[in-house]
Amino acid sequence: MTPPQRLTDRKRLAILTAAAEQFRSLGFEASSMDKIAANAGVSKRTVYNHFPSKDELFAETLVALFERSAAGLDLPYRSDASLRAQLTELMTIKVRAMADQDFLDLARVAIAEAMHQPERVGAIVTRLGEREEGVTRWIRAALADGKLKECDPVFAATLLQGQVKAMAFWPQVTMGAPPLAQELHGAVVDAAVSMFLSYFAQAKHAA
């Protein structure tokens, strides 16, 4: 990733980096905007100029970490490529994004917060869901191309990504399991894609 050139962008990145480290090590409640400002080397006013509240900073930190690895989830649909090849690429990106230890650590903090302040985490879940829209868009395009059986794209995308999350996300954030081993990535992706295609793909495109 190319470092930001503008001073204001560099300060924003420094704030997000400091916030990620503090939220990971101290949790949400024990973290403070004062400490984050000091660790980022900026004034508290600068922090608030970029992020109006600690809630907003926490949400943006989590979303930024996810986006760092998951930008490829906006992979455009290609009518000239096989469904399996495209979905394999999409879900490989997904698994790689969820293997990011920083993201998993902050997601664990978010889950803990949800137990006490569900309204705080609801907004974060919504924002992360928006970042997963790329898979839904891909499914809509495949439907329009006649490659998939008639279905609700959101429902189908949720099922597909849920197969991957069951191995690469939920055990890690709820039970402290280590990130999914690299050698298992391919097997998990292949199983998820195969199950999706066997149910949703038109017969001649299910292979």
PDB file of N, CA and C in Angstrom, residues 1 3 7 11 18 41 45 58 60 68 70 76 88 96 135 138 151 162 172 174 184 206:
ATOM      1  N   MET A   1       0.844  -1.197   0.000  1.00  0.00           N
ATOM      2  CA  MET A   1       0.000   0.000   0.000  1.00  0.00           C
ATOM      3  C   MET A   1       0.879   1.247   0.000  1.00  0.00           C
ATOM      4  N   PRO A   3       2.048   4.832   0.934  1.00  0.00           N
ATOM      5  CA  PRO A   3       1.769   5.724   2.071  1.00  0.00           C
ATOM      6  C   PRO A   3       1.046   6.975   1.603  1.00  0.00           C
ATOM      7  N   LEU A   7      -0.570  15.523   4.548  1.00  0.00           N
ATOM      8  CA  LEU A   7      -0.342  15.483   5.992  1.00  0.00           C
ATOM      9  C   LEU A   7      -1.587  15.024   6.730  1.00  0.00           C
ATOM     10  N   LYS A  11      -1.858  11.758   9.189  1.00  0.00           N
ATOM     11  CA  LYS A  11      -2.314  11.832  10.575  1.00  0.00           C
ATOM     12  C   LYS A  11      -3.482  10.881  10.816  1.00  0.00           C
ATOM     13  N   ALA A  18      -2.738   3.679  15.806  1.00  0.00           N
ATOM     14  CA  ALA A  18      -2.657   3.741  17.268  1.00  0.00           C
ATOM     15  C   ALA A  18      -3.935   3.205  17.902  1.00  0.00           C
ATOM     16  N   GLY A  41       0.888  10.578  18.105  1.00  0.00           N
ATOM     17  CA  GLY A  41       1.712  11.772  17.949  1.00  0.00           C
ATOM     18  C   GLY A  41       0.947  12.967  17.420  1.00  0.00           C
ATOM     19  N   ARG A  45      -7.451  17.174  19.763  1.00  0.00           N
ATOM     20  CA  ARG A  45      -8.344  17.891  18.859  1.00  0.00           C
ATOM     21  C   ARG A  45      -8.267  17.310  17.439  1.00  0.00           C
ATOM     22  N   PHE A  58     -13.658   3.467  16.674  1.00  0.00           N
ATOM     23  CA  PHE A  58     -13.600   2.011  16.760  1.00  0.00           C
ATOM     24  C   PHE A  58     -14.175   1.374  15.496  1.00  0.00           C
ATOM     25  N   GLU A  60     -14.477   2.680  12.497  1.00  0.00           N
ATOM     26  CA  GLU A  60     -13.632   2.945  11.335  1.00  0.00           C
ATOM     27  C   GLU A  60     -12.354   2.108  11.372  1.00  0.00           C
ATOM     28  N   ARG A  68      -8.375  -3.561   4.282  1.00  0.00           N
ATOM     29  CA  ARG A  68      -6.964  -3.732   3.942  1.00  0.00           C
ATOM     30  C   ARG A  68      -6.725  -5.053   3.202  1.00  0.00           C
ATOM     31  N   ALA A  70      -9.516  -7.121   2.089  1.00  0.00           N
ATOM     32  CA  ALA A  70     -10.694  -7.615   1.367  1.00  0.00           C
ATOM     33  C   ALA A  70     -11.110  -6.758   0.177  1.00  0.00           C
ATOM     34  N   PRO A  76     -15.164  -8.043 -10.323  1.00  0.00           N
ATOM     35  CA  PRO A  76     -16.319  -7.995 -11.237  1.00  0.00           C
ATOM     36  C   PRO A  76     -16.626  -9.363 -11.842  1.00  0.00           C
ATOM     37  N   THR A  88     -13.899 -19.215  -6.597  1.00  0.00           N
ATOM     38  CA  THR A  88     -12.705 -19.636  -5.867  1.00  0.00           C
ATOM     39  C   THR A  88     -11.811 -18.433  -5.567  1.00  0.00           C
ATOM     40  N   ARG A  96      -8.419 -15.012   3.173  1.00  0.00           N
ATOM     41  CA  ARG A  96      -7.192 -14.274   3.471  1.00  0.00           C
ATOM     42  C   ARG A  96      -7.493 -13.054   4.335  1.00  0.00           C
ATOM     43  N   VAL A 135     -19.780  -9.646  -3.183  1.00  0.00           N
ATOM     44  CA  VAL A 135     -20.194 -11.019  -3.464  1.00  0.00           C
ATOM     45  C   VAL A 135     -21.646 -11.041  -3.949  1.00  0.00           C
ATOM     46  N   TRP A 138     -21.807  -9.840  -7.472  1.00  0.00           N
ATOM     47  CA  TRP A 138     -21.338 -10.883  -8.385  1.00  0.00           C
ATOM     48  C   TRP A 138     -22.467 -11.885  -8.652  1.00  0.00           C
ATOM     49  N   CYS A 151     -32.845 -17.158  -7.479  1.00  0.00           N
ATOM     50  CA  CYS A 151     -32.645 -17.138  -6.025  1.00  0.00           C
ATOM     51  C   CYS A 151     -32.560 -15.697  -5.548  1.00  0.00           C
ATOM     52  N   GLY A 162     -21.101 -17.713   4.669  1.00  0.00           N
ATOM     53  CA  GLY A 162     -21.255 -18.366   5.963  1.00  0.00           C
ATOM     54  C   GLY A 162     -20.474 -19.659   6.047  1.00  0.00           C
ATOM     55  N   GLN A 172     -12.531 -18.334  15.604  1.00  0.00           N
ATOM     56  CA  GLN A 172     -11.438 -17.457  16.016  1.00  0.00           C
ATOM     57  C   GLN A 172     -11.917 -16.332  16.934  1.00  0.00           C
ATOM     58  N   THR A 174     -14.940 -16.197  18.637  1.00  0.00           N
ATOM     59  CA  THR A 174     -15.778 -16.586  19.777  1.00  0.00           C
ATOM     60  C   THR A 174     -15.093 -17.557  20.731  1.00  0.00           C
ATOM     61  N   LEU A 184      -5.106 -25.186   4.995  1.00  0.00           N
ATOM     62  CA  LEU A 184      -6.528 -25.525   4.953  1.00  0.00           C
ATOM     63  C   LEU A 184      -7.351 -24.549   4.118  1.00  0.00           C
ATOM     64  N   ALA A 206     -22.404 -26.115 -13.252  1.00  0.00           N
ATOM     65  CA  ALA A 206     -22.142 -26.517 -11.862  1.00  0.00           C
ATOM     66  C   ALA A 206     -20.800 -27.196 -11.671  1.00  0.00           C
TER      67      ALA A 206
END
